[in-house]
Every structure is written in structure tokens, then in C-alpha cells.
Amino acid sequence: MSRSPVASARLTSSVPLLAPRPPLFLALIAHLLLLGYALFVFTRGFLLSRIALPDVSSCSNSPVPGSWPSPPSSQSSSAPVGCWSSRPPPYKHALILLVDALRFDFTLYDPSLSEPIPPYRNKLPIMQHLLDTQPRRALRYQFLADPPTTTLQRLKALSTGTLPTFIDAGSNFGGSSILEDSWLTQAALANRSASFVGDDTWLSLFPDVFRLSHPYPSLNVWDLHTVDEGVLAHLPSMMESKEDTILLGHFLGVDHCGHRHGPSHPAMAAKLKQMNTVLTDILASIDNDTIVFIFGDHGMDGKGDHGGDSRSELEAALFIYSGRDLDERGEEFDHLLRDMDQQRSHRSVAQVDLVPTLAMALGLPIPFGSLGSIIPEI
């Protein structure tokens, strides 16, 4: 039975006309493109990256015009001359002891403190003892880190004198070899050997630099002793051999104790007491040609964590000891340095200052990208 034209028209007019809709996948693609653009802007803005410079410093290219101060006339003209200086290198050997997560207040000693005191206080008396009994051979500083306070990024800064970016913190557990100039690179170029024992992160950063290496795995934060015992097993014989210009030992127990228990735990007191015994024995054996740098790469917060920019994470400790007087320039220079920090109870230096200081102490060129300043007492 056929419909009339009028009925067909009424049926058609009763059905609403729908506007055409774009396919769902087009909307999804537009959303993903917008998200990708936002991530691109974010990574190029907040998550800054930097380019590693391939340039390497050399003794033939002085950073300043002219020559550096001449040695006193009483000094032999046949003495070996350091790089960028007409003076001989102050030291033949450098012993570098990195106590991971050595926060500045861990090194303070004050017997007048009344009980109860935190477990981490007054456990490293050897430093204060040397500051009191040999003030011209020992120095202590607040050693200020730049965030992020993760170990890998701190090691890069401490070896090259450059600053990591925030995005670098994501690679804390997967370090690649350092291609930038560093004091280890400069030692190798000058045919001055370096050896290492401790945290295996150093081998991932400098796989071909060390004459002798004894690496120990570093990622088991529940293990407070394996790395430290490895350092203690090898370091004495490495020191006795005198074969290396640079000898590096990296202790991990304090850092792992913080991650496992936090700083306010009896285990931290025991670990710091162990470090005090170790440092006492080591420092008693230092000769006149050796300078010792003992420092933390970062601190830790109240829970034992690090990686951020809180004061407790940024304030590490640096202790320097020499077998002979560090400064032979007299009381006037000491007075000047006291005036520089008269508002502070302790002098502070940036961690990147270690790089040029160590280089000049050994008569090596300062690494090309170094942003630090020479610690004037050295």
C-alpha cells in the first residue's frame, strides 16, 4: 500500500536533522598534539638542559694574561713548576675521601652539650681535635651543594666544577661517562696516575681513567658495611705504595644508614664512630707532600633522604688537612679571611670550589668548564 506525498512529507519533517560530528579519533589526535606541545614547552623551559663542552684546558693556554706570581728568590730555580704558575706545585699527592652524605653538623664537636644530644652529634671528634691542636694544618667548611642533591649529579659537579640541571636528577641511577674536562682528566693528560676504591658510580663516570680500581656495588641501601669494609681493606696499601698522584676513597655507610634508619638512630652514631676511627688512623700517617680532602657530596633531611634543596640536604662538610702548614702567608692573611666571614660561625665554600683548588694544589690546569673559585687558604 503506497503512501501519499503528504504523508511522506509529514514523516520526513518529524525526524530531527543532526549536525555532522567529527570522528572521535580526530579529537583524540588534537588532544595528544596539544599535550605533546605542552610537554615540549615544559622541557625547554623548566627542565633546562645544557650542552657538555668538549674543550680541555692546557698548561700552554693560561686563563689570564702574563704570568702568575714568581717564587721567592730563595727558592731553587730548578724546582718543578706548576701549571699556570711560576711556583712549584704545593703538593705531590692528594688523598680524597668522600664520606657520602656527610652533613656539616655531623662533624661538629662540643663536649659542653648536655644530654640528650642527637645520635649524630659529637661522633667525629678527630676533626675538632686537629683544628684545636694544628690550626695551620686543618680547615673545616660548610660545603654547599647545588640542587639536585643526588649522588651522581654531585659527583659530576665535584669532578668538573659544572652545575647539573634539574632534569639530570632522573639519571641518578644510570650514569654515563663524563666527557667534560675534570681534574681526573687533567691528571691523566699530565701522566699523573689516579686510583680508586669504593662506590662503583665513579667507574661509570670515568671508565678509563684509574690505574687501579676496587669498585663495590652502591645501590643496596640496606647494606651499611660492604662498601666501607672494601675501602678499609684496600686503602692502606694503596696509600703506602705512593704510586698515585690522586687516591680516591668513597665511603657509603653514612648515606645508607640515613636511608635505612634516618640520622637520629643509634646505627648512625655507630657508623660515625667508625668513620672517626678510620680518619684518625689515616690522618696520622699523612706526610708533608700530601693534602687530604674529606667531604660529603650532600647532606640529608630528618628522614635520611636527599635530592632536594632543603638546608639540611645542601649543607655538607669539607675538612682539609695537610702534613705541613697550609698557609705560610702570616697573620695578616688570616685576619683578612676572618673578616670575610665575620658574620658566620663557620666559613662556607661552594662544592664547585673543590675543582680549581685541587687542580692548583697539584699543579694541574683548572678544568675548562669549572665555575668554582680557588679556596684562598690553600
Coordinates of C-alpha atoms in Angstrom, one line a residue:
M1 CA 0.0 0.0 0.0
S2 CA 1.6 3.2 -1.1
R3 CA 1.9 6.4 0.9
S4 CA 0.6 9.7 -0.3
P5 CA 3.1 12.5 -0.9
V6 CA 1.6 14.5 2.0
A7 CA 2.1 11.6 4.4
S8 CA 5.7 11.2 3.3
A9 CA 6.4 14.8 3.8
R10 CA 4.9 14.7 7.3
L11 CA 7.1 11.7 8.2
T12 CA 10.2 13.4 7.0
S13 CA 9.6 16.6 8.8
S14 CA 9.1 14.7 12.1
V15 CA 12.7 13.4 12.1
P16 CA 15.2 16.0 13.6
L17 CA 18.2 16.8 11.5
L18 CA 21.5 16.1 13.3
A19 CA 24.6 18.2 12.7
P20 CA 27.6 16.2 11.4
R21 CA 30.2 15.3 14.1
P22 CA 33.9 15.0 13.6
P23 CA 35.2 11.5 14.1
L24 CA 36.4 10.7 17.7
F25 CA 39.9 9.8 16.7
L26 CA 40.4 13.3 15.2
A27 CA 39.6 14.8 18.6
L28 CA 41.9 12.4 20.3
I29 CA 44.7 13.3 17.9
A30 CA 44.2 17.0 18.6
H31 CA 44.3 16.4 22.3
L32 CA 47.6 14.4 22.0
L33 CA 49.1 17.1 19.8
L34 CA 48.2 19.7 22.4
L35 CA 49.7 17.6 25.2
G36 CA 52.9 17.0 23.2
Y37 CA 53.3 20.7 22.6
A38 CA 52.8 21.5 26.3
L39 CA 55.4 18.9 27.3
F40 CA 57.8 20.3 24.7
V41 CA 57.4 23.8 26.1
F42 CA 57.8 22.5 29.7
T43 CA 61.0 20.5 29.0
R44 CA 62.5 23.5 27.1
G45 CA 61.6 25.9 29.9
F46 CA 61.6 24.5 33.4
L47 CA 63.6 21.3 32.7
L48 CA 66.6 23.1 31.3
S49 CA 69.3 21.0 29.7
R50 CA 72.9 22.0 28.9
I51 CA 75.5 21.1 26.3
A52 CA 78.7 19.4 27.5
L53 CA 81.7 21.3 26.2
P54 CA 84.4 19.2 24.7
D55 CA 87.2 21.8 25.4
V56 CA 90.1 20.8 27.6
S57 CA 92.4 23.2 29.5
S58 CA 96.1 23.0 28.9
C59 CA 99.2 24.5 30.6
S60 CA 100.1 26.3 27.4
N61 CA 96.9 28.4 27.5
S62 CA 96.8 30.5 30.6
P63 CA 93.4 31.9 31.6
V64 CA 94.9 35.2 32.4
P65 CA 97.4 37.4 30.5
G66 CA 101.0 37.4 31.7
S67 CA 102.5 35.2 34.4
W68 CA 101.4 34.3 37.9
P69 CA 103.5 35.4 40.9
S70 CA 107.1 34.4 40.9
P71 CA 108.6 32.3 43.6
P72 CA 110.8 33.8 46.3
S73 CA 114.4 34.3 45.3
S74 CA 115.5 31.7 47.9
Q75 CA 113.6 29.1 46.0
S76 CA 115.6 26.9 43.7
S77 CA 115.1 27.8 40.0
S78 CA 115.4 24.2 39.1
A79 CA 112.3 23.2 41.2
P80 CA 109.4 21.8 39.1
V81 CA 107.0 24.5 38.0
G82 CA 103.2 24.1 38.3
C83 CA 100.7 24.7 35.6
W84 CA 99.7 28.4 35.1
S85 CA 102.2 29.3 37.9
S86 CA 105.9 30.0 38.2
R87 CA 105.7 28.3 41.6
P88 CA 106.2 24.6 42.1
P89 CA 103.1 22.6 42.8
P90 CA 102.3 22.8 46.5
Y91 CA 101.7 19.0 46.8
K92 CA 102.7 15.8 45.1
H93 CA 99.8 13.7 46.3
A94 CA 96.1 14.3 47.1
L95 CA 94.0 11.9 49.1
I96 CA 90.3 12.4 48.5
L97 CA 87.9 10.7 51.0
L98 CA 84.3 11.1 50.1
V99 CA 82.0 10.2 53.0
D100 CA 78.7 10.1 51.2
A101 CA 76.0 12.2 52.9
L102 CA 78.4 13.7 55.5
R103 CA 76.2 16.6 56.7
F104 CA 78.0 19.6 58.2
D105 CA 76.6 19.2 61.7
F106 CA 77.8 15.6 61.8
T107 CA 81.4 16.9 62.0
L108 CA 80.8 19.4 64.9
Y109 CA 82.1 18.5 68.4
D110 CA 81.1 20.3 71.5
P111 CA 81.7 18.5 74.8
S112 CA 79.6 21.1 76.7
L113 CA 76.4 19.9 75.2
S114 CA 74.0 18.5 77.8
E115 CA 72.2 15.2 77.3
P116 CA 70.3 14.1 75.5
I117 CA 72.0 15.0 72.2
P118 CA 71.2 13.7 68.8
P119 CA 73.0 10.4 67.9
Y120 CA 74.9 12.1 65.1
R121 CA 76.5 14.8 67.3
N122 CA 80.0 14.6 68.9
K123 CA 80.8 11.4 67.0
L124 CA 83.7 12.8 64.9
P125 CA 86.0 14.5 67.5
I126 CA 89.1 14.0 65.4
M127 CA 88.3 17.0 63.2
Q128 CA 87.9 19.4 66.1
H129 CA 91.0 17.9 67.8
L130 CA 93.1 18.8 64.8
L131 CA 91.5 22.2 64.4
D132 CA 92.5 22.9 68.0
T133 CA 95.9 21.4 68.1
Q134 CA 97.1 22.0 64.5
P135 CA 95.1 25.1 63.4
R136 CA 97.5 25.9 60.5
R137 CA 97.2 22.4 59.0
A138 CA 93.5 21.8 59.3
L139 CA 90.4 23.6 58.0
R140 CA 86.7 22.9 58.1
Y141 CA 84.0 24.4 56.0
Q142 CA 80.3 24.2 55.2
F143 CA 80.4 22.6 51.8
L144 CA 77.4 24.0 49.9
A145 CA 75.9 21.8 47.3
D146 CA 73.7 22.9 44.4
P147 CA 70.5 21.0 43.8
P148 CA 69.6 18.4 42.9
T149 CA 71.4 16.7 45.8
T150 CA 71.6 13.3 44.2
T151 CA 74.9 11.5 44.3
L152 CA 75.5 11.1 40.6
Q153 CA 74.9 14.8 39.9
R154 CA 77.1 15.8 42.9
L155 CA 79.9 13.7 41.6
K156 CA 79.7 15.4 38.2
A157 CA 79.9 18.8 39.8
L158 CA 82.7 17.8 42.2
S159 CA 84.8 16.5 39.3
T160 CA 84.2 19.0 36.6
G161 CA 83.2 22.1 38.5
T162 CA 80.0 22.5 36.5
L163 CA 76.3 22.6 37.6
P164 CA 73.8 19.9 36.7
T165 CA 70.2 20.8 35.7
F166 CA 67.1 19.6 37.3
I167 CA 66.3 17.1 34.6
D168 CA 69.6 15.4 35.3
A169 CA 68.3 14.0 38.6
G170 CA 66.3 11.5 36.6
S171 CA 69.5 9.7 35.6
N172 CA 70.8 9.3 39.2
F173 CA 70.9 5.5 38.9
G174 CA 72.2 5.3 35.3
G175 CA 75.3 7.4 34.9
S176 CA 77.1 7.6 31.6
S177 CA 80.8 8.5 31.3
I178 CA 81.7 12.2 31.7
L179 CA 83.0 13.7 28.5
E180 CA 83.8 17.2 30.0
D181 CA 87.1 18.3 31.4
S182 CA 87.8 17.3 35.0
W183 CA 90.7 17.1 37.5
L184 CA 90.8 13.3 36.7
T185 CA 91.1 14.1 33.0
Q186 CA 93.8 16.6 33.7
A187 CA 95.8 14.2 35.8
A188 CA 95.7 11.6 33.1
L189 CA 96.8 14.1 30.4
A190 CA 99.7 15.0 32.7
N191 CA 100.7 11.4 33.1
R192 CA 99.8 11.6 36.8
S193 CA 98.0 8.4 37.9
A194 CA 94.9 8.1 39.9
S195 CA 93.4 5.1 41.8
F196 CA 90.0 4.5 43.3
V197 CA 88.2 2.3 45.9
G198 CA 84.6 2.4 46.9
D199 CA 81.2 3.4 45.3
D200 CA 81.2 1.9 41.8
T201 CA 79.5 5.1 40.4
W202 CA 82.9 6.5 39.8
L203 CA 83.7 3.8 37.2
S204 CA 80.6 4.5 35.2
L205 CA 81.6 8.2 35.1
F206 CA 85.4 7.6 34.4
P207 CA 85.7 4.1 33.0
D208 CA 89.2 4.5 31.6
V209 CA 91.0 6.9 34.0
F210 CA 92.0 4.9 37.0
R211 CA 95.3 3.0 37.2
L212 CA 93.8 0.7 39.9
S213 CA 90.2 0.4 41.0
H214 CA 88.3 -1.6 43.5
P215 CA 84.6 -0.8 42.9
Y216 CA 81.8 -2.0 45.1
P217 CA 78.0 -2.0 44.3
S218 CA 76.3 1.1 45.7
L219 CA 72.5 0.7 45.2
N220 CA 71.7 -1.7 48.1
V221 CA 70.8 1.0 50.7
W222 CA 70.1 -1.7 53.3
D223 CA 73.8 -2.7 53.3
L224 CA 75.7 -0.3 55.6
H225 CA 79.1 -2.0 55.6
T226 CA 80.2 -3.8 52.4
V227 CA 81.4 -0.7 50.6
D228 CA 83.1 0.8 53.7
E229 CA 84.8 -2.5 54.5
G230 CA 86.1 -2.7 51.0
V231 CA 87.6 0.7 51.2
L232 CA 89.3 -0.2 54.5
A233 CA 90.6 -3.4 53.0
H234 CA 92.4 -1.7 50.1
L235 CA 93.1 1.9 51.1
P236 CA 96.0 1.4 53.5
S237 CA 98.1 -0.5 50.9
M238 CA 97.2 2.0 48.2
M239 CA 98.3 4.9 50.4
E240 CA 101.5 3.1 51.3
S241 CA 102.5 2.5 47.7
K242 CA 102.8 6.2 46.8
E243 CA 102.2 5.3 43.2
D244 CA 99.4 7.7 42.6
T245 CA 99.1 11.5 42.5
I246 CA 95.4 11.2 43.3
L247 CA 93.9 8.5 45.6
L248 CA 90.1 8.4 45.9
G249 CA 88.1 6.6 48.5
H250 CA 84.3 6.7 48.6
F251 CA 82.6 5.6 51.8
L252 CA 78.8 4.8 51.6
G253 CA 77.8 3.7 55.1
V254 CA 76.6 7.0 56.4
D255 CA 74.4 7.6 53.4
H256 CA 72.9 4.1 53.5
C257 CA 72.4 4.4 57.3
G258 CA 70.4 7.6 56.6
H259 CA 68.2 5.9 54.0
R260 CA 67.6 2.9 56.2
H261 CA 67.3 4.4 59.7
G262 CA 67.5 8.2 59.4
P263 CA 70.1 10.4 61.1
S264 CA 68.6 10.2 64.6
H265 CA 69.3 6.5 65.1
P266 CA 71.9 4.6 67.1
A267 CA 73.1 3.0 63.9
M268 CA 74.2 6.4 62.7
A269 CA 76.2 7.0 65.9
A270 CA 78.0 3.7 65.4
K271 CA 78.8 4.4 61.7
L272 CA 80.1 7.9 62.5
K273 CA 82.3 6.5 65.3
Q274 CA 83.7 4.0 62.8
M275 CA 84.5 6.9 60.4
N276 CA 86.2 8.7 63.3
T277 CA 88.5 5.8 64.0
V278 CA 89.3 5.4 60.3
L279 CA 90.0 9.1 59.8
T280 CA 92.2 9.2 62.9
D281 CA 94.4 6.4 61.6
I282 CA 94.6 7.9 58.1
L283 CA 95.4 11.5 59.1
A284 CA 98.1 10.3 61.5
S285 CA 100.0 8.8 58.5
I286 CA 99.9 11.9 56.2
D287 CA 103.3 13.2 55.0
N288 CA 104.4 16.7 54.0
D289 CA 103.8 16.1 50.3
T290 CA 100.1 15.1 50.7
I291 CA 96.9 17.1 51.1
V292 CA 93.7 15.4 52.3
F293 CA 90.2 16.4 51.3
I294 CA 87.4 14.8 53.4
F295 CA 83.9 15.8 52.4
G296 CA 80.3 14.8 51.8
D297 CA 78.6 15.2 48.4
H298 CA 75.4 16.3 50.1
G299 CA 73.6 16.2 53.4
M300 CA 70.3 14.5 54.4
D301 CA 67.0 15.6 55.8
G302 CA 65.4 14.4 59.0
K303 CA 64.3 11.2 57.4
G304 CA 67.7 10.5 55.9
D305 CA 66.6 11.4 52.3
H306 CA 68.3 13.7 49.9
G307 CA 67.8 15.1 46.4
G308 CA 66.0 18.3 47.1
D309 CA 67.1 21.8 48.1
S310 CA 66.4 22.0 51.9
R311 CA 69.2 23.4 54.0
S312 CA 70.0 20.0 55.6
E313 CA 70.4 18.5 52.2
L314 CA 72.6 21.3 50.8
E315 CA 75.0 21.7 53.8
A316 CA 77.7 19.1 53.5
A317 CA 81.0 19.2 55.3
L318 CA 84.5 19.8 53.9
F319 CA 87.6 19.1 56.1
I320 CA 91.1 19.7 54.7
Y321 CA 94.3 18.5 56.3
S322 CA 97.9 18.8 55.3
G323 CA 101.1 17.3 56.6
R324 CA 102.6 20.8 56.7
D325 CA 101.2 24.2 57.3
L326 CA 98.5 25.0 54.7
D327 CA 99.2 28.8 54.8
E328 CA 102.6 30.4 55.1
R329 CA 101.4 33.9 54.4
G330 CA 101.1 35.1 58.0
E331 CA 98.6 36.5 60.4
E332 CA 97.5 39.3 58.1
F333 CA 96.0 36.9 55.7
D334 CA 94.3 35.0 58.5
H335 CA 92.8 38.3 59.7
L336 CA 91.5 39.0 56.2
L337 CA 89.8 35.7 55.9
R338 CA 88.2 36.1 59.3
D339 CA 86.8 39.5 58.2
M340 CA 85.3 37.9 55.1
D341 CA 83.0 35.7 57.2
Q342 CA 82.8 37.6 60.5
Q343 CA 79.0 37.3 60.5
R344 CA 79.2 33.5 60.3
S345 CA 80.4 30.9 62.8
H346 CA 81.9 28.8 60.0
R347 CA 83.3 29.6 56.6
S348 CA 81.3 28.3 53.7
V349 CA 82.6 27.4 50.2
A350 CA 80.7 26.0 47.2
Q351 CA 81.3 22.5 46.2
V352 CA 82.5 23.5 42.8
D353 CA 85.3 25.4 44.5
L354 CA 86.9 22.0 45.2
V355 CA 87.8 21.6 41.5
P356 CA 90.1 24.6 40.9
T357 CA 91.6 24.2 44.4
L358 CA 92.5 20.6 43.9
A359 CA 93.9 21.3 40.4
M360 CA 96.2 24.1 41.6
A361 CA 97.3 22.2 44.6
L362 CA 98.7 19.5 42.3
G363 CA 100.0 21.9 39.6
L364 CA 97.3 20.9 37.1
P365 CA 95.3 23.1 34.8
I366 CA 91.9 24.1 36.1
P367 CA 89.2 22.1 34.1
F368 CA 87.8 24.1 31.2
G369 CA 84.2 24.3 32.4
S370 CA 84.9 24.9 36.1
L371 CA 82.7 27.6 37.7
G372 CA 84.4 27.5 41.1
S373 CA 86.9 29.7 42.8
I374 CA 90.2 28.7 44.5
I375 CA 89.8 28.3 48.2
P376 CA 92.2 31.1 49.3
E377 CA 93.6 29.3 52.4
I378 CA 95.1 26.6 50.1

